[in-house]
Short mmCIF file of C-alpha atoms in Angstrom, two decimals:
data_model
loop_
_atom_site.label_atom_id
_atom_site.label_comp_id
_atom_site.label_asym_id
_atom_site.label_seq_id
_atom_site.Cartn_x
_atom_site.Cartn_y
_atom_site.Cartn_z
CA UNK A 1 23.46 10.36 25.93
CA UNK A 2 26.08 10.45 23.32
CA UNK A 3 24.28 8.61 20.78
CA UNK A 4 21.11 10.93 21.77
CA UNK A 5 23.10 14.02 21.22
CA UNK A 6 24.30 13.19 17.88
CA UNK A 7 20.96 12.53 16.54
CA UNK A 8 19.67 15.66 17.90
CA UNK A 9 22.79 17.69 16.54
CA UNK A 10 21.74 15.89 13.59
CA UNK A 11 18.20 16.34 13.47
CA UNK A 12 18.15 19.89 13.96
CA UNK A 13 21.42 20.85 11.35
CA UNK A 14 19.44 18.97 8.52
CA UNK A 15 16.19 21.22 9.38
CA UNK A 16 15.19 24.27 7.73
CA UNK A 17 14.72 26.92 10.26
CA UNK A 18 11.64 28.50 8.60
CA UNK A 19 10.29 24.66 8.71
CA UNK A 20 11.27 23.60 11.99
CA UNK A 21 8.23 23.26 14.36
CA UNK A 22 9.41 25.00 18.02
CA UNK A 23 7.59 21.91 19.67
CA UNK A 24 10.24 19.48 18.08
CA UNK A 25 12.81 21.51 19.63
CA UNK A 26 11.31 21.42 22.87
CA UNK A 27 10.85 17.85 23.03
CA UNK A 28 14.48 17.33 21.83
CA UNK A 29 15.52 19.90 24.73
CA UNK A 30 14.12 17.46 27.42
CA UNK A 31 15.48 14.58 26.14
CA UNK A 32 19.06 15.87 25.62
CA UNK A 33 18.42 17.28 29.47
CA UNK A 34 17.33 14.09 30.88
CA UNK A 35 19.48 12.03 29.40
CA UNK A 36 22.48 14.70 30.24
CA UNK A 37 21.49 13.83 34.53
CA UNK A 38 22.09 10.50 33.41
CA UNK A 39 25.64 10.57 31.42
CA UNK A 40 26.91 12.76 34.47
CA UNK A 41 25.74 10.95 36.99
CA UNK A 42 27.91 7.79 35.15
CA UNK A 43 30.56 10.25 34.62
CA UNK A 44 30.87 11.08 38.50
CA UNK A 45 33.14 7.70 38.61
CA UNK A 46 35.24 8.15 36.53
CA UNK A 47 38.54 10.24 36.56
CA UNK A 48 39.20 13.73 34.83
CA UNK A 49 41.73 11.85 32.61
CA UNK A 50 38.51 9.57 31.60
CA UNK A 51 36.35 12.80 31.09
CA UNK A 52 38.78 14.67 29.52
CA UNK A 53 39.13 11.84 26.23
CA UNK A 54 35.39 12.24 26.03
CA UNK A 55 35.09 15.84 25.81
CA UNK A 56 37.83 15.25 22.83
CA UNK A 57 35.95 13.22 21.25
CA UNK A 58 33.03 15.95 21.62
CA UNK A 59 35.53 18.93 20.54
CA UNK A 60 35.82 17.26 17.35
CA UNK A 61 32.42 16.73 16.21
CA UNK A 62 31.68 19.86 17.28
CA UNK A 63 34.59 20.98 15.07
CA UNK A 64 33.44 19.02 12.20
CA UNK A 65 29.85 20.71 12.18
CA UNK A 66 31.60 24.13 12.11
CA UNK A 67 34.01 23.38 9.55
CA UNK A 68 30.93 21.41 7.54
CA UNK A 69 28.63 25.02 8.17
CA UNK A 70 31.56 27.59 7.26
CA UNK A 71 34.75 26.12 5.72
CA UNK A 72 33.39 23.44 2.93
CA UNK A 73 31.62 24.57 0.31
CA UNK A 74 30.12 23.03 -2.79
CA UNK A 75 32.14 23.60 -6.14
CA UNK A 76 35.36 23.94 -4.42
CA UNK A 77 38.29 21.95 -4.44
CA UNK A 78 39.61 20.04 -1.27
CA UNK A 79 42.69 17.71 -0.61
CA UNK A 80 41.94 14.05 -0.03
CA UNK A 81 43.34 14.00 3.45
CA UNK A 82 40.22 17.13 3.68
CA UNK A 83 37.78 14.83 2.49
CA UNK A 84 39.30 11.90 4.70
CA UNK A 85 39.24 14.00 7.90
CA UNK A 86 35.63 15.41 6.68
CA UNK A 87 33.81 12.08 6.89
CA UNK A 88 35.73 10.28 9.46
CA UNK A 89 34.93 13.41 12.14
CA UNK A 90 31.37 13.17 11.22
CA UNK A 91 31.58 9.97 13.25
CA UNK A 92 33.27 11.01 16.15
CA UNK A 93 31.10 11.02 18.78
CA UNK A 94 29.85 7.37 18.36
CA UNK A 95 33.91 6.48 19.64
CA UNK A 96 32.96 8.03 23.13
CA UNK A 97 30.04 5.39 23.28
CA UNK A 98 32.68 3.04 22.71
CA UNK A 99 35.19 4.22 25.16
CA UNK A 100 32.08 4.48 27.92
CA UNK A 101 31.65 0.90 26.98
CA UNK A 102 34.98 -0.18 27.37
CA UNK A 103 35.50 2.43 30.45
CA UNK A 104 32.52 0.30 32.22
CA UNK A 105 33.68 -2.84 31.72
CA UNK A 106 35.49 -4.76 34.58
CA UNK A 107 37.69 -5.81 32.46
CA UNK A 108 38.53 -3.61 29.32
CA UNK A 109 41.18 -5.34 27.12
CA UNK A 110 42.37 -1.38 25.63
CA UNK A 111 44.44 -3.89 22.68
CA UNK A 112 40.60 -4.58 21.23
CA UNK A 113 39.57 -1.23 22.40
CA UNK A 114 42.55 0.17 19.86
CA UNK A 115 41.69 -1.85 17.11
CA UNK A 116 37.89 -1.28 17.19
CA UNK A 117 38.71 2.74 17.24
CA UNK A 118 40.50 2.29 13.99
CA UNK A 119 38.63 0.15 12.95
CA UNK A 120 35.58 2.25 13.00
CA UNK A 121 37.77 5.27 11.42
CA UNK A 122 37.78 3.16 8.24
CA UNK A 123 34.39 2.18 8.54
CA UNK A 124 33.31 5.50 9.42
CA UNK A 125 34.90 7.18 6.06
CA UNK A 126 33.32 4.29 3.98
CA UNK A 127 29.60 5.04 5.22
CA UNK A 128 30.05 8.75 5.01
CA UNK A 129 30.83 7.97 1.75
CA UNK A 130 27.65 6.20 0.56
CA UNK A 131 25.93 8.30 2.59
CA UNK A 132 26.97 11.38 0.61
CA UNK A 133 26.19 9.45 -2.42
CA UNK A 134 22.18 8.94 -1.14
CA UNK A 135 21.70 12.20 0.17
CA UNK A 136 23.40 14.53 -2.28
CA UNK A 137 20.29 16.06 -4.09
CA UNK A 138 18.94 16.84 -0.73
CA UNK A 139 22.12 18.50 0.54
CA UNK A 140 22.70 20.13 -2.45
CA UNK A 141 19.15 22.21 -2.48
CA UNK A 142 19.85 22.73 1.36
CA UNK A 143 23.18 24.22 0.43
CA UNK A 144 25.28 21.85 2.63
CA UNK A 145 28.57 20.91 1.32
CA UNK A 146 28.29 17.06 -0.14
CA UNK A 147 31.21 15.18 -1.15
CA UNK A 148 29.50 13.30 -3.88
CA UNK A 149 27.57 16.84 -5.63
CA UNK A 150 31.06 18.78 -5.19
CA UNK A 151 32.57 16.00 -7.59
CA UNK A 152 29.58 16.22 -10.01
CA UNK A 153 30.34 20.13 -10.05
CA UNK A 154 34.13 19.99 -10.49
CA UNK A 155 33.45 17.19 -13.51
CA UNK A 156 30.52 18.36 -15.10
CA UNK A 157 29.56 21.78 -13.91
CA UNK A 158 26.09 20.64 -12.69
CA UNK A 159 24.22 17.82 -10.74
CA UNK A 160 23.81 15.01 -13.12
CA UNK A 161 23.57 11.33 -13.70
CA UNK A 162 26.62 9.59 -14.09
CA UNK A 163 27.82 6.28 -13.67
CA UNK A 164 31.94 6.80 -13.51
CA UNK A 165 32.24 8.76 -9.96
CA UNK A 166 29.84 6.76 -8.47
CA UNK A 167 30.92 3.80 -9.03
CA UNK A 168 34.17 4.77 -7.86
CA UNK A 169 32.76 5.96 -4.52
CA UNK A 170 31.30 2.82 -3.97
CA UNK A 171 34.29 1.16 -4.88
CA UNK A 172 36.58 3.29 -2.04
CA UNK A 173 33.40 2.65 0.13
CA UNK A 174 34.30 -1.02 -0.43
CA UNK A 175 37.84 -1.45 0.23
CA UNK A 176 36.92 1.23 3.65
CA UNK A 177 34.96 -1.57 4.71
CA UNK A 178 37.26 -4.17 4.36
CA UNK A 179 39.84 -2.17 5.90
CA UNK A 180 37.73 -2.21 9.05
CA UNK A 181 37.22 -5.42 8.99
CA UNK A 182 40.80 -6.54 8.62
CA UNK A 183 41.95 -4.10 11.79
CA UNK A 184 39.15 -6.80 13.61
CA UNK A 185 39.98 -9.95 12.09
CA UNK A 186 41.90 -11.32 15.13
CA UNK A 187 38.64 -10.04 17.73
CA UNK A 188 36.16 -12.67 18.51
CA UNK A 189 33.31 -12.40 16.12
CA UNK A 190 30.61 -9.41 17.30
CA UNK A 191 28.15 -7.08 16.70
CA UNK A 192 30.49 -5.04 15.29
CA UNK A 193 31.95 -7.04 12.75
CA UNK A 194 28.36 -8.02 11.86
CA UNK A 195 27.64 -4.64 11.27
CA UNK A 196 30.02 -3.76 8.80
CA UNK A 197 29.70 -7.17 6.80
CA UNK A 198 25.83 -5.81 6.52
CA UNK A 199 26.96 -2.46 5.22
CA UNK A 200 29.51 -3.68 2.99
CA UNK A 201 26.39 -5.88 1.41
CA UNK A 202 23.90 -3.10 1.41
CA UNK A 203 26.08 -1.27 -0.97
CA UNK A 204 24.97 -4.37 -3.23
CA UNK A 205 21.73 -2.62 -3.10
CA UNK A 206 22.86 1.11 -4.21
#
């Protein structure tokens, strides 16, 4: 449901509205509804404690896609720990698919469960990072803020091709990566640590 949701979120805040076919939004609708019976229905065993860390988790991506629609703007200037916060919340909602995982385990070990969380806050700052990188033509002629064209506005006053910022977003990208990995290195070896070491080579690729 989680994962669901954030792809609809997703899918509809990267649409134009005068583009965006009314049957895609129905079809969305039922799936977020269906699979809503579903996450509840989970939910009903757990405690409000439980709930309540999941609807945090949901608070602050729904936080992030206000403060990406109203409070960053391209051609402004922002504080690291802005930019830090602005791609790591982006990624909040896949941590409550990790807590249900752990929360439906018989036996959760919440020492791994602690390390994987920060581990994917590292992670989750290094993708959002290349990801800017790929997409910021498109976000730029959308008008959504993009870390990557904001940089290439405050250098150079327009969207151009350079080599120097780049390179040095790739390179933070990097060392994100590795700093996820190293929170993990002491975790048997998993999906998860698979799936950084193939994003950390992709960016071999960019």
């Amino acid at each position: 449901y989680y994962s669901g949701w954030l792809f609809i979120l997703d899918s509809i805040f990267d649409e134009n509205e005068t583009t965006y076919r009314n049957t895609n939004l129905i079809i969305l609708s039922t799936v977020l509804s269906a699979s809503d019976y579903f996450l509840y229905k989970l939910l009903s065993g757990f405690s409000k404690i439980e709930i309540s860390v999941l609807e945090t988790f949901r608070h602050k991506n729904d936080f992030s896609m206000y403060n990406e629609a109203k409070y960053f703007r391209n051609g402004s200037e922002y504080t690291d720990d802005e930019i830090e916060s602005y791609c790591k919340d982006k990624y909040a909602l896949a941590k409550s698919v990790v807590y249900l995982c752990f929360l439906c385990s018989k036996t959760p070990n919440w020492e791994f469960y602690d390390k994987i969380l920060l581990s994917h806050d590292y992670f989750a700052y290094g993708r959002q990072l290349v990801d800017e990188i790929q997409d910021y033509e498109e976000d730029y002629k959308k008008q959504k803020f993009n870390v990557y064209a904001n940089l290439l506005l405050s250098e150079y006053g327009e969207l151009c091709s350079e080599n120097m910022i780049r390179a040095n977003l790739i390179k933070k990208a990097v060392n994100l990566y590795d700093q996820a990995l190293l929170c993990i290195e002491d975790l048997p070896d998993c999906g998860w640590k698979r799936f950084i070491q193939f994003n950390k080579k992709s960016l071999e690729l960019i």
